mmCIF file of C-alpha atoms and ligand atoms in Angstrom:
data_model
loop_
_atom_site.group_PDB
_atom_site.id
_atom_site.type_symbol
_atom_site.label_atom_id
_atom_site.label_comp_id
_atom_site.label_asym_id
_atom_site.label_seq_id
_atom_site.Cartn_x
_atom_site.Cartn_y
_atom_site.Cartn_z
ATOM 1 C CA MET A 258 147.038 101.741 106.686
ATOM 2 C CA THR A 259 143.914 103.805 106.834
ATOM 3 C CA ASN A 260 141.001 102.655 108.910
ATOM 4 C CA HIS A 261 137.363 103.466 108.290
ATOM 5 C CA ASP A 262 136.528 104.348 111.886
ATOM 6 C CA ARG A 263 139.527 106.472 112.689
ATOM 7 C CA ALA A 264 139.776 108.022 109.214
ATOM 8 C CA PRO A 265 138.660 111.645 109.328
ATOM 9 C CA ALA A 266 137.648 111.616 105.658
ATOM 10 C CA ILE A 267 136.363 108.856 103.422
ATOM 11 C CA LEU A 268 136.520 108.645 99.637
ATOM 12 C CA ALA A 269 133.984 106.161 98.283
ATOM 13 C CA ILE A 270 134.378 105.077 94.671
ATOM 14 C CA ASP A 271 131.500 103.417 92.846
ATOM 15 C CA LEU A 272 132.936 101.056 90.238
ATOM 16 C CA ASP A 273 129.461 100.135 88.986
ATOM 17 C CA ALA A 274 128.987 103.806 88.131
ATOM 18 C CA VAL A 275 132.264 103.762 86.174
ATOM 19 C CA VAL A 276 131.037 100.731 84.237
ATOM 20 C CA ALA A 277 127.630 102.345 83.655
ATOM 21 C CA ASN A 278 129.365 105.466 82.345
ATOM 22 C CA TRP A 279 131.525 103.388 79.992
ATOM 23 C CA ARG A 280 128.396 101.630 78.693
ATOM 24 C CA LEU A 281 126.685 104.978 78.154
ATOM 25 C CA ILE A 282 129.642 106.228 76.102
ATOM 26 C CA LYS A 283 129.633 102.954 74.157
ATOM 27 C CA ALA A 284 125.938 103.426 73.413
ATOM 28 C CA ARG A 285 126.586 106.996 72.225
ATOM 29 C CA ALA A 286 129.213 105.749 69.738
ATOM 30 C CA PRO A 287 127.656 102.482 68.600
ATOM 31 C CA GLY A 288 129.931 101.797 65.648
ATOM 32 C CA ALA A 289 133.144 102.338 67.569
ATOM 33 C CA GLU A 290 135.153 100.385 70.089
ATOM 34 C CA ALA A 291 135.037 102.070 73.506
ATOM 35 C CA ALA A 292 138.488 102.150 75.100
ATOM 36 C CA ALA A 293 139.159 103.613 78.554
ATOM 37 C CA VAL A 294 141.718 106.218 79.571
ATOM 38 C CA VAL A 295 143.076 105.372 83.027
ATOM 39 C CA LYS A 296 146.116 107.662 83.162
ATOM 40 C CA ALA A 297 147.053 109.524 86.351
ATOM 41 C CA ASP A 298 145.940 106.535 88.431
ATOM 42 C CA GLY A 299 142.533 106.428 86.824
ATOM 43 C CA TYR A 300 142.045 110.198 87.222
ATOM 44 C CA GLY A 301 142.912 109.798 90.890
ATOM 45 C CA LEU A 302 140.333 107.085 91.571
ATOM 46 C CA GLY A 303 142.582 104.019 91.271
ATOM 47 C CA ALA A 304 143.665 102.748 87.858
ATOM 48 C CA ALA A 305 143.930 99.089 88.853
ATOM 49 C CA ARG A 306 140.445 98.920 90.395
ATOM 50 C CA VAL A 307 138.814 100.925 87.632
ATOM 51 C CA ALA A 308 140.547 99.024 84.844
ATOM 52 C CA LYS A 309 139.724 95.617 86.291
ATOM 53 C CA ALA A 310 136.044 96.563 86.589
ATOM 54 C CA LEU A 311 135.985 97.840 83.008
ATOM 55 C CA ALA A 312 137.836 94.789 81.677
ATOM 56 C CA ARG A 313 135.217 92.554 83.300
ATOM 57 C CA ALA A 314 132.555 94.622 81.571
ATOM 58 C CA GLY A 315 134.235 93.955 78.227
ATOM 59 C CA CYS A 316 136.613 96.875 77.694
ATOM 60 C CA ARG A 317 139.606 95.637 75.709
ATOM 61 C CA SER A 318 141.810 98.724 75.247
ATOM 62 C CA PHE A 319 143.288 100.992 77.897
ATOM 63 C CA PHE A 320 145.339 104.170 77.656
ATOM 64 C CA VAL A 321 147.858 105.370 80.233
ATOM 65 C CA ALA A 322 150.245 108.331 80.026
ATOM 66 C CA THR A 323 153.573 106.856 81.072
ATOM 67 C CA ILE A 324 155.456 103.590 80.745
ATOM 68 C CA ASP A 325 155.478 103.121 84.519
ATOM 69 C CA GLU A 326 151.693 103.450 84.581
ATOM 70 C CA GLY A 327 151.592 100.811 81.856
ATOM 71 C CA ILE A 328 153.900 98.432 83.724
ATOM 72 C CA ALA A 329 151.723 98.727 86.834
ATOM 73 C CA LEU A 330 148.540 98.123 84.853
ATOM 74 C CA ARG A 331 150.003 95.127 83.018
ATOM 75 C CA LYS A 332 150.194 93.336 86.390
ATOM 76 C CA VAL A 333 146.399 93.460 86.766
ATOM 77 C CA LEU A 334 145.435 93.236 83.074
ATOM 78 C CA PRO A 335 147.428 90.417 81.481
ATOM 79 C CA GLU A 336 145.358 90.238 78.292
ATOM 80 C CA GLN A 337 144.167 93.691 77.293
ATOM 81 C CA ALA A 338 145.798 96.147 74.915
ATOM 82 C CA LEU A 339 147.663 98.807 76.911
ATOM 83 C CA TYR A 340 148.614 101.998 75.094
ATOM 84 C CA VAL A 341 151.126 104.542 76.399
ATOM 85 C CA LEU A 342 150.211 108.070 75.311
ATOM 86 C CA CYS A 343 153.615 109.678 75.894
ATOM 87 C CA GLY A 344 155.445 107.136 73.764
ATOM 88 C CA PRO A 345 159.087 106.238 74.350
ATOM 89 C CA LEU A 346 162.003 108.464 75.288
ATOM 90 C CA PRO A 347 165.406 107.257 74.043
ATOM 91 C CA GLY A 348 166.391 104.140 75.970
ATOM 92 C CA ALA A 349 162.864 103.265 77.118
ATOM 93 C CA GLY A 350 161.832 101.051 74.213
ATOM 94 C CA MET A 351 162.759 97.701 75.730
ATOM 95 C CA ASP A 352 160.553 98.350 78.769
ATOM 96 C CA LEU A 353 157.587 98.733 76.445
ATOM 97 C CA VAL A 354 158.414 95.505 74.625
ATOM 98 C CA ALA A 355 159.051 93.578 77.850
ATOM 99 C CA HIS A 356 155.592 94.443 79.214
ATOM 100 C CA ARG A 357 153.772 94.255 75.857
ATOM 101 C CA LEU A 358 152.910 97.947 76.031
ATOM 102 C CA VAL A 359 152.065 99.658 72.770
ATOM 103 C CA PRO A 360 153.390 103.209 72.495
ATOM 104 C CA VAL A 361 151.628 106.115 70.900
ATOM 105 C CA LEU A 362 154.307 107.556 68.584
ATOM 106 C CA ASN A 363 154.094 111.339 68.548
ATOM 107 C CA SER A 364 157.064 112.417 66.433
ATOM 108 C CA LEU A 365 159.431 111.257 63.719
ATOM 109 C CA GLU A 366 162.043 110.819 66.463
ATOM 110 C CA GLN A 367 159.811 108.379 68.319
ATOM 111 C CA ILE A 368 158.999 106.551 65.091
ATOM 112 C CA GLY A 369 162.728 106.258 64.344
ATOM 113 C CA LEU A 370 163.402 104.924 67.810
ATOM 114 C CA TRP A 371 160.638 102.334 67.549
ATOM 115 C CA LEU A 372 161.671 101.286 64.039
ATOM 116 C CA GLY A 373 165.235 100.816 65.278
ATOM 117 C CA LEU A 374 164.033 98.587 68.072
ATOM 118 C CA GLY A 375 161.899 96.644 65.591
ATOM 119 C CA ARG A 376 164.940 96.014 63.398
ATOM 120 C CA ALA A 377 166.915 94.891 66.450
ATOM 121 C CA THR A 378 164.203 92.454 67.550
ATOM 122 C CA GLY A 379 163.366 91.396 63.995
ATOM 123 C CA GLU A 380 159.662 92.295 64.303
ATOM 124 C CA ALA A 381 157.289 94.934 63.008
ATOM 125 C CA LEU A 382 156.477 96.270 66.491
ATOM 126 C CA PRO A 383 152.960 97.635 67.131
ATOM 127 C CA ALA A 384 152.474 101.378 67.620
ATOM 128 C CA ILE A 385 149.694 103.943 67.411
ATOM 129 C CA LEU A 386 150.488 106.956 65.237
ATOM 130 C CA HIS A 387 149.334 110.282 66.695
ATOM 131 C CA ILE A 388 148.661 113.107 64.271
ATOM 132 C CA ASP A 389 148.519 116.671 65.608
ATOM 133 C CA THR A 390 145.511 118.476 64.161
ATOM 134 C CA GLY A 391 145.704 121.665 66.194
ATOM 135 C CA MET A 392 146.787 121.028 69.780
ATOM 136 C CA ASN A 393 150.457 121.767 69.078
ATOM 137 C CA ARG A 394 151.355 119.623 72.032
ATOM 138 C CA LEU A 395 152.186 116.106 70.896
ATOM 139 C CA GLY A 396 151.757 114.420 67.542
ATOM 140 C CA LEU A 397 153.005 114.382 63.979
ATOM 141 C CA ASP A 398 152.535 117.715 62.252
ATOM 142 C CA ALA A 399 151.618 118.098 58.582
ATOM 143 C CA ALA A 400 155.281 118.143 57.545
ATOM 144 C CA ALA A 401 155.991 114.905 59.419
ATOM 145 C CA VAL A 402 152.930 113.283 57.822
ATOM 146 C CA ALA A 403 154.159 114.420 54.397
ATOM 147 C CA HIS A 404 157.569 112.928 55.155
ATOM 148 C CA LEU A 405 156.006 109.572 56.060
ATOM 149 C CA ALA A 406 153.708 109.669 53.018
ATOM 150 C CA ALA A 407 156.724 110.251 50.767
ATOM 151 C CA GLU A 408 158.564 107.267 52.249
ATOM 152 C CA PRO A 409 155.970 104.515 52.680
ATOM 153 C CA ALA A 410 158.739 101.965 53.282
ATOM 154 C CA LEU A 411 159.271 103.529 56.729
ATOM 155 C CA LEU A 412 155.807 102.579 57.920
ATOM 156 C CA GLU A 413 156.159 99.049 56.597
ATOM 157 C CA GLY A 414 158.475 98.459 59.538
ATOM 158 C CA LEU A 415 155.590 99.128 61.940
ATOM 159 C CA SER A 416 152.371 97.361 62.765
ATOM 160 C CA VAL A 417 149.829 100.167 63.257
ATOM 161 C CA PRO A 418 146.640 99.219 65.157
ATOM 162 C CA LEU A 419 145.349 102.804 65.232
ATOM 163 C CA VAL A 420 145.873 106.310 63.861
ATOM 164 C CA MET A 421 144.659 108.943 66.307
ATOM 165 C CA SER A 422 144.394 112.646 67.012
ATOM 166 C CA HIS A 423 143.132 114.717 69.940
ATOM 167 C CA MET A 424 140.685 117.613 70.075
ATOM 168 C CA ALA A 425 141.334 121.002 71.662
ATOM 169 C CA CYS A 426 137.830 122.465 72.123
ATOM 170 C CA ALA A 427 135.391 119.558 72.169
ATOM 171 C CA ASP A 428 133.718 120.816 75.355
ATOM 172 C CA GLU A 429 132.534 123.812 73.302
ATOM 173 C CA PRO A 430 130.296 122.249 70.610
ATOM 174 C CA GLY A 431 130.047 125.490 68.657
ATOM 175 C CA HIS A 432 133.788 126.079 68.474
ATOM 176 C CA ALA A 433 135.186 126.360 64.950
ATOM 177 C CA MET A 434 138.231 124.282 65.921
ATOM 178 C CA ASN A 435 136.067 121.141 66.105
ATOM 179 C CA ARG A 436 135.172 120.947 62.428
ATOM 180 C CA ALA A 437 138.639 122.164 61.434
ATOM 181 C CA GLN A 438 140.329 119.400 63.418
ATOM 182 C CA LEU A 439 137.928 116.786 62.038
ATOM 183 C CA ASP A 440 138.737 117.874 58.493
ATOM 184 C CA ALA A 441 142.468 117.978 59.208
ATOM 185 C CA PHE A 442 142.331 114.497 60.736
ATOM 186 C CA ASN A 443 140.517 113.045 57.740
ATOM 187 C CA ALA A 444 142.999 114.682 55.353
ATOM 188 C CA LEU A 445 146.201 113.849 57.225
ATOM 189 C CA ALA A 446 145.192 110.298 58.195
ATOM 190 C CA GLY A 447 144.244 109.725 54.561
ATOM 191 C CA ARG A 448 147.639 110.982 53.420
ATOM 192 C CA LEU A 449 149.378 108.299 55.500
ATOM 193 C CA GLY A 450 147.745 105.718 53.241
ATOM 194 C CA LEU A 451 147.299 103.138 56.007
ATOM 195 C CA ALA A 452 144.261 100.888 56.335
ATOM 196 C CA ALA A 453 144.486 101.214 60.146
ATOM 197 C CA PRO A 454 141.440 102.065 62.311
ATOM 198 C CA ARG A 455 141.135 105.679 63.443
ATOM 199 C CA SER A 456 140.323 107.470 66.686
ATOM 200 C CA LEU A 457 139.626 111.125 67.422
ATOM 201 C CA ALA A 458 137.221 111.265 70.348
ATOM 202 C CA ALA A 459 137.898 111.708 74.057
ATOM 203 C CA SER A 460 134.907 112.216 76.408
ATOM 204 C CA SER A 461 133.435 115.475 75.134
ATOM 205 C CA THR A 462 134.126 114.661 71.485
ATOM 206 C CA VAL A 463 131.855 111.618 71.718
ATOM 207 C CA PHE A 464 128.964 114.070 72.162
ATOM 208 C CA LEU A 465 129.814 116.028 69.000
ATOM 209 C CA GLY A 466 128.198 113.336 66.863
ATOM 210 C CA ALA A 467 128.900 110.314 64.703
ATOM 211 C CA ASP A 468 131.316 112.127 62.342
ATOM 212 C CA TYR A 469 133.756 112.254 65.229
ATOM 213 C CA HIS A 470 133.504 108.654 66.426
ATOM 214 C CA PHE A 471 135.600 106.775 63.824
ATOM 215 C CA ASP A 472 136.642 103.270 64.948
ATOM 216 C CA MET A 473 137.506 103.873 68.587
ATOM 217 C CA VAL A 474 136.528 106.422 71.243
ATOM 218 C CA ARG A 475 138.892 107.147 74.148
ATOM 219 C CA PRO A 476 136.895 108.510 77.104
ATOM 220 C CA GLY A 477 138.571 109.374 80.374
ATOM 221 C CA ALA A 478 136.870 112.077 82.442
ATOM 222 C CA ALA A 479 133.300 111.031 81.577
ATOM 223 C CA LEU A 480 133.946 107.553 82.977
ATOM 224 C CA TYR A 481 134.702 109.175 86.324
ATOM 225 C CA GLY A 482 131.548 111.303 86.368
ATOM 226 C CA VAL A 483 132.894 114.616 85.056
ATOM 227 C CA ASN A 484 130.293 116.332 82.849
ATOM 228 C CA PRO A 485 131.451 115.981 79.229
ATOM 229 C CA VAL A 486 128.837 118.502 78.060
ATOM 230 C CA PRO A 487 129.369 121.595 80.251
ATOM 231 C CA GLY A 488 126.290 123.801 80.405
ATOM 232 C CA GLN A 489 123.959 120.871 79.789
ATOM 233 C CA PRO A 490 122.676 118.326 82.321
ATOM 234 C CA ASN A 491 125.392 115.790 83.121
ATOM 235 C CA PRO A 492 124.539 112.455 81.472
ATOM 236 C CA MET A 493 127.178 110.625 83.520
ATOM 237 C CA ALA A 494 126.636 108.969 86.904
ATOM 238 C CA PRO A 495 128.603 110.336 89.869
ATOM 239 C CA VAL A 496 131.496 108.038 90.812
ATOM 240 C CA ALA A 497 133.329 109.657 93.724
ATOM 241 C CA ARG A 498 131.820 110.522 97.075
ATOM 242 C CA LEU A 499 133.996 112.364 99.552
ATOM 243 C CA GLU A 500 132.855 112.790 103.125
ATOM 244 C CA ALA A 501 134.790 114.485 105.899
ATOM 245 C CA LYS A 502 133.842 114.011 109.528
ATOM 246 C CA ILE A 503 133.446 117.044 111.745
ATOM 247 C CA LEU A 504 136.223 117.095 114.347
ATOM 248 C CA GLN A 505 135.056 120.041 116.363
ATOM 249 C CA VAL A 506 132.279 122.621 116.417
ATOM 250 C CA ARG A 507 132.854 125.912 118.105
ATOM 251 C CA ASP A 508 130.650 128.862 118.973
ATOM 252 C CA VAL A 509 131.833 132.174 117.629
ATOM 253 C CA ASP A 510 130.641 135.716 117.910
ATOM 254 C CA THR A 511 131.718 139.097 116.647
ATOM 255 C CA PRO A 512 134.358 140.488 116.468
ATOM 256 C CA GLN A 513 136.192 137.198 115.826
ATOM 257 C CA THR A 514 137.839 135.915 112.682
ATOM 258 C CA VAL A 515 138.415 132.408 111.303
ATOM 259 C CA GLY A 516 141.648 130.838 110.115
ATOM 260 C CA TYR A 517 144.999 131.955 108.742
ATOM 261 C CA GLY A 518 145.160 135.546 107.654
ATOM 262 C CA ALA A 519 141.907 136.258 109.542
ATOM 263 C CA THR A 520 140.148 136.459 106.164
ATOM 264 C CA HIS A 521 136.679 135.591 107.452
ATOM 265 C CA HIS A 522 135.078 138.030 109.840
ATOM 266 C CA VAL A 523 132.270 136.572 111.887
ATOM 267 C CA ALA A 524 129.221 138.713 111.144
ATOM 268 C CA ALA A 525 126.867 137.312 113.757
ATOM 269 C CA LYS A 526 126.839 134.780 116.538
ATOM 270 C CA GLY A 527 127.093 131.318 115.056
ATOM 271 C CA ARG A 528 128.972 128.045 114.812
ATOM 272 C CA ILE A 529 132.045 126.889 112.890
ATOM 273 C CA ALA A 530 132.668 123.210 112.114
ATOM 274 C CA THR A 531 136.186 121.985 111.379
ATOM 275 C CA VAL A 532 136.943 118.904 109.270
ATOM 276 C CA ALA A 533 140.290 117.142 108.811
ATOM 277 C CA ALA A 534 140.885 117.651 105.100
ATOM 278 C CA GLY A 535 142.836 120.473 103.559
ATOM 279 C CA TYR A 536 144.930 121.467 100.610
ATOM 280 C CA ALA A 537 147.327 118.567 101.239
ATOM 281 C CA ASP A 538 144.325 116.360 100.449
ATOM 282 C CA GLY A 539 143.484 118.183 97.244
ATOM 283 C CA LEU A 540 141.004 120.704 98.620
ATOM 284 C CA PHE A 541 142.445 123.594 96.692
ATOM 285 C CA ARG A 542 143.408 126.681 98.649
ATOM 286 C CA SER A 543 141.340 128.657 96.162
ATOM 287 C CA LEU A 544 138.239 127.168 97.859
ATOM 288 C CA GLY A 545 138.869 129.395 100.902
ATOM 289 C CA ASN A 546 135.754 131.551 101.467
ATOM 290 C CA ARG A 547 134.375 130.193 98.154
ATOM 291 C CA GLY A 548 133.723 126.459 98.446
ATOM 292 C CA PHE A 549 130.762 124.574 99.859
ATOM 293 C CA GLY A 550 130.005 121.306 101.546
ATOM 294 C CA VAL A 551 126.646 119.666 102.224
ATOM 295 C CA ILE A 552 125.262 118.324 105.498
ATOM 296 C CA GLU A 553 122.047 116.338 105.180
ATOM 297 C CA GLY A 554 121.125 118.181 102.017
ATOM 298 C CA VAL A 555 121.945 121.668 103.365
ATOM 299 C CA ARG A 556 124.773 123.658 101.760
ATOM 300 C CA VAL A 557 127.353 124.986 104.202
ATOM 301 C CA PRO A 558 129.982 127.499 103.048
ATOM 302 C CA VAL A 559 133.724 127.209 103.585
ATOM 303 C CA VAL A 560 134.782 130.146 105.738
ATOM 304 C CA GLY A 561 138.352 131.313 106.092
ATOM 305 C CA ARG A 562 141.344 129.901 104.297
ATOM 306 C CA ILE A 563 141.854 126.224 103.614
ATOM 307 C CA SER A 564 144.692 124.930 105.797
ATOM 308 C CA MET A 565 146.993 122.036 104.952
ATOM 309 C CA ASP A 566 144.984 119.519 106.993
ATOM 310 C CA LEU A 567 141.855 121.394 108.051
ATOM 311 C CA THR A 568 138.896 123.232 106.568
ATOM 312 C CA THR A 569 136.283 125.308 108.381
ATOM 313 C CA PHE A 570 132.588 125.606 107.509
ATOM 314 C CA ASP A 571 129.886 127.927 108.767
ATOM 315 C CA VAL A 572 127.222 125.613 110.173
ATOM 316 C CA SER A 573 125.204 128.314 111.943
ATOM 317 C CA GLY A 574 122.126 127.395 109.904
ATOM 318 C CA LEU A 575 122.028 123.837 111.190
ATOM 319 C CA ALA A 576 120.795 122.429 114.481
ATOM 320 C CA PRO A 577 123.607 121.514 116.918
ATOM 321 C CA ASP A 578 122.568 117.854 116.871
ATOM 322 C CA VAL A 579 122.992 117.797 113.050
ATOM 323 C CA ALA A 580 126.299 119.668 112.774
ATOM 324 C CA ARG A 581 128.043 117.832 115.593
ATOM 325 C CA PRO A 582 131.441 116.175 115.979
ATOM 326 C CA GLY A 583 131.441 112.918 114.025
ATOM 327 C CA ALA A 584 128.743 114.051 111.575
ATOM 328 C CA VAL A 585 129.906 114.126 107.964
ATOM 329 C CA ILE A 586 130.143 117.003 105.549
ATOM 330 C CA GLU A 587 129.796 115.841 101.951
ATOM 331 C CA LEU A 588 132.494 117.474 99.864
ATOM 332 C CA LEU A 589 131.813 115.442 96.720
ATOM 333 C CA GLY A 590 128.716 113.465 95.905
ATOM 334 C CA PRO A 591 125.307 113.694 94.278
ATOM 335 C CA ASP A 592 124.492 116.951 96.144
ATOM 336 C CA HIS A 593 127.832 118.603 95.402
ATOM 337 C CA THR A 594 129.455 117.242 92.269
ATOM 338 C CA VAL A 595 133.017 117.184 91.039
ATOM 339 C CA ASP A 596 132.037 119.940 88.607
ATOM 340 C CA ASP A 597 130.460 122.024 91.406
ATOM 341 C CA LEU A 598 133.639 121.886 93.479
ATOM 342 C CA ALA A 599 135.724 122.638 90.398
ATOM 343 C CA LEU A 600 133.671 125.736 89.613
ATOM 344 C CA GLU A 601 134.051 127.004 93.180
ATOM 345 C CA ALA A 602 137.826 126.394 93.034
ATOM 346 C CA GLY A 603 138.231 128.026 89.627
ATOM 347 C CA THR A 604 139.323 124.816 87.934
ATOM 348 C CA ILE A 605 137.894 121.778 86.132
ATOM 349 C CA GLY A 606 136.619 118.436 87.397
ATOM 350 C CA TYR A 607 139.695 116.739 85.960
ATOM 351 C CA GLU A 608 141.942 118.616 88.369
ATOM 352 C CA VAL A 609 139.645 118.041 91.340
ATOM 353 C CA LEU A 610 139.781 114.275 90.774
ATOM 354 C CA THR A 611 143.482 113.962 90.021
ATOM 355 C CA ALA A 612 144.302 116.074 93.100
ATOM 356 C CA LEU A 613 142.345 113.816 95.501
ATOM 357 C CA GLY A 614 144.751 113.051 98.305
ATOM 358 C CA ALA A 615 146.409 109.831 99.415
ATOM 359 C CA ARG A 616 145.272 110.323 103.028
ATOM 360 C CA TYR A 617 141.614 109.656 102.394
ATOM 361 C CA HIS A 618 140.363 106.258 103.462
ATOM 362 C CA ARG A 619 139.250 104.703 100.197
ATOM 363 C CA VAL A 620 136.261 102.427 99.897
ATOM 364 C CA TYR A 621 135.383 100.688 96.644
ATOM 365 C CA ALA A 622 131.916 99.400 95.832
ATOM 366 C CA GLY A 623 130.748 97.343 92.861
ATOM 367 C CA GLY A 624 132.801 96.240 89.905
ATOM 368 C CA ALA A 625 132.069 92.560 90.491
ATOM 369 C CA ARG A 626 131.773 90.072 87.692
HETATM 370 C C1 PLP B 1061 143.597 112.320 78.418
HETATM 371 C C2 PLP B 1061 143.349 111.939 77.012
HETATM 372 C C3 PLP B 1061 142.123 111.364 76.633
HETATM 373 C C4 PLP B 1061 140.935 111.311 77.549
HETATM 374 O O1 PLP B 1061 140.423 112.618 77.660
HETATM 375 P P1 PLP B 1061 139.095 112.945 78.476
HETATM 376 O O2 PLP B 1061 138.794 114.348 78.137
HETATM 377 O O3 PLP B 1061 139.447 112.767 79.910
HETATM 378 O O4 PLP B 1061 138.061 111.986 78.033
HETATM 379 C C5 PLP B 1061 142.014 110.889 75.347
HETATM 380 N N1 PLP B 1061 143.033 111.005 74.459
HETATM 381 C C6 PLP B 1061 144.206 111.585 74.784
HETATM 382 C C7 PLP B 1061 145.267 111.723 73.768
HETATM 383 C C8 PLP B 1061 144.392 112.086 76.063
HETATM 384 O O5 PLP B 1061 145.554 112.682 76.384
#
């Protein structure tokens, strides 16, 4: 077990901020149900805690990626609709039924599998149908939709609570793919001839406007504080705060170097602070000589390579009684956001969050009834 006092790095997760972000999304798509995507352990922040807080706030529908994620979530959410984005592989259908998980069916094969199970159990089993409108990743393509439209009896064996698709370029509002996918979704969903509700929008898509909202929006990243509108001010509240305690501060002078590979050459007499968090904790190695932390509002640069368990910062600009052993360097928080760290690492906020390590001492605040 981790312990707050002996833990060298603390990850604080604000569940009230998650709830506030969900409410903001809900307000941006007033006609639609707001679901929550809690795959990948709630984008690394704890699916059970996040989902319970959102369920208390009134969220009724949750998306996970895998059946195992769904089984785990069912234990904490007995009532809510749980949708499994990957759908079933052959042989996995009974696990979905046993835990009342509703698969997203992405192919004719998956539809066939689910129909077969429905015949065996004597029920029209519930399933979301996923239409591919341009991702070419998962989902029914135009030919599969045509096949289903030509044989409407097939779909009579299913109970379909939702027809959905997923956008490729929604974080670029001017991208031509957005309108093209919207048009394709309207056309293909119409061709299925079902009265089922529809859903197209993940986080960024919500901000493309009402045409894209349909009956349900499926935000993930925005709930966790990632900016859904890159290039514009982030409307979401920060959720994760990551603070690493300084283990040691050492005086350095030329001609010394810092860390593996001696990639940082000390240019002038100064001080280096070392914290106990490294790439094994999700501080990407690409942050070496590129990332930043913040001590009492002052930005301090990462110098040298990121090690597995350790990272070094140049704290020469700070007074010794500020940058001292035991003082904390903020790695994520209001002064250095998930998106800031992502930019420095050459990635996106999604990857920063889902890479957050298991060694951090986790503290949850808020989320109460
Ligand atoms: C992950 C995912 C979402 C949520 O996406 P965000 O960009 O994190 O909001 C929604 N729908 C599908 C199909 C997804 O795979």
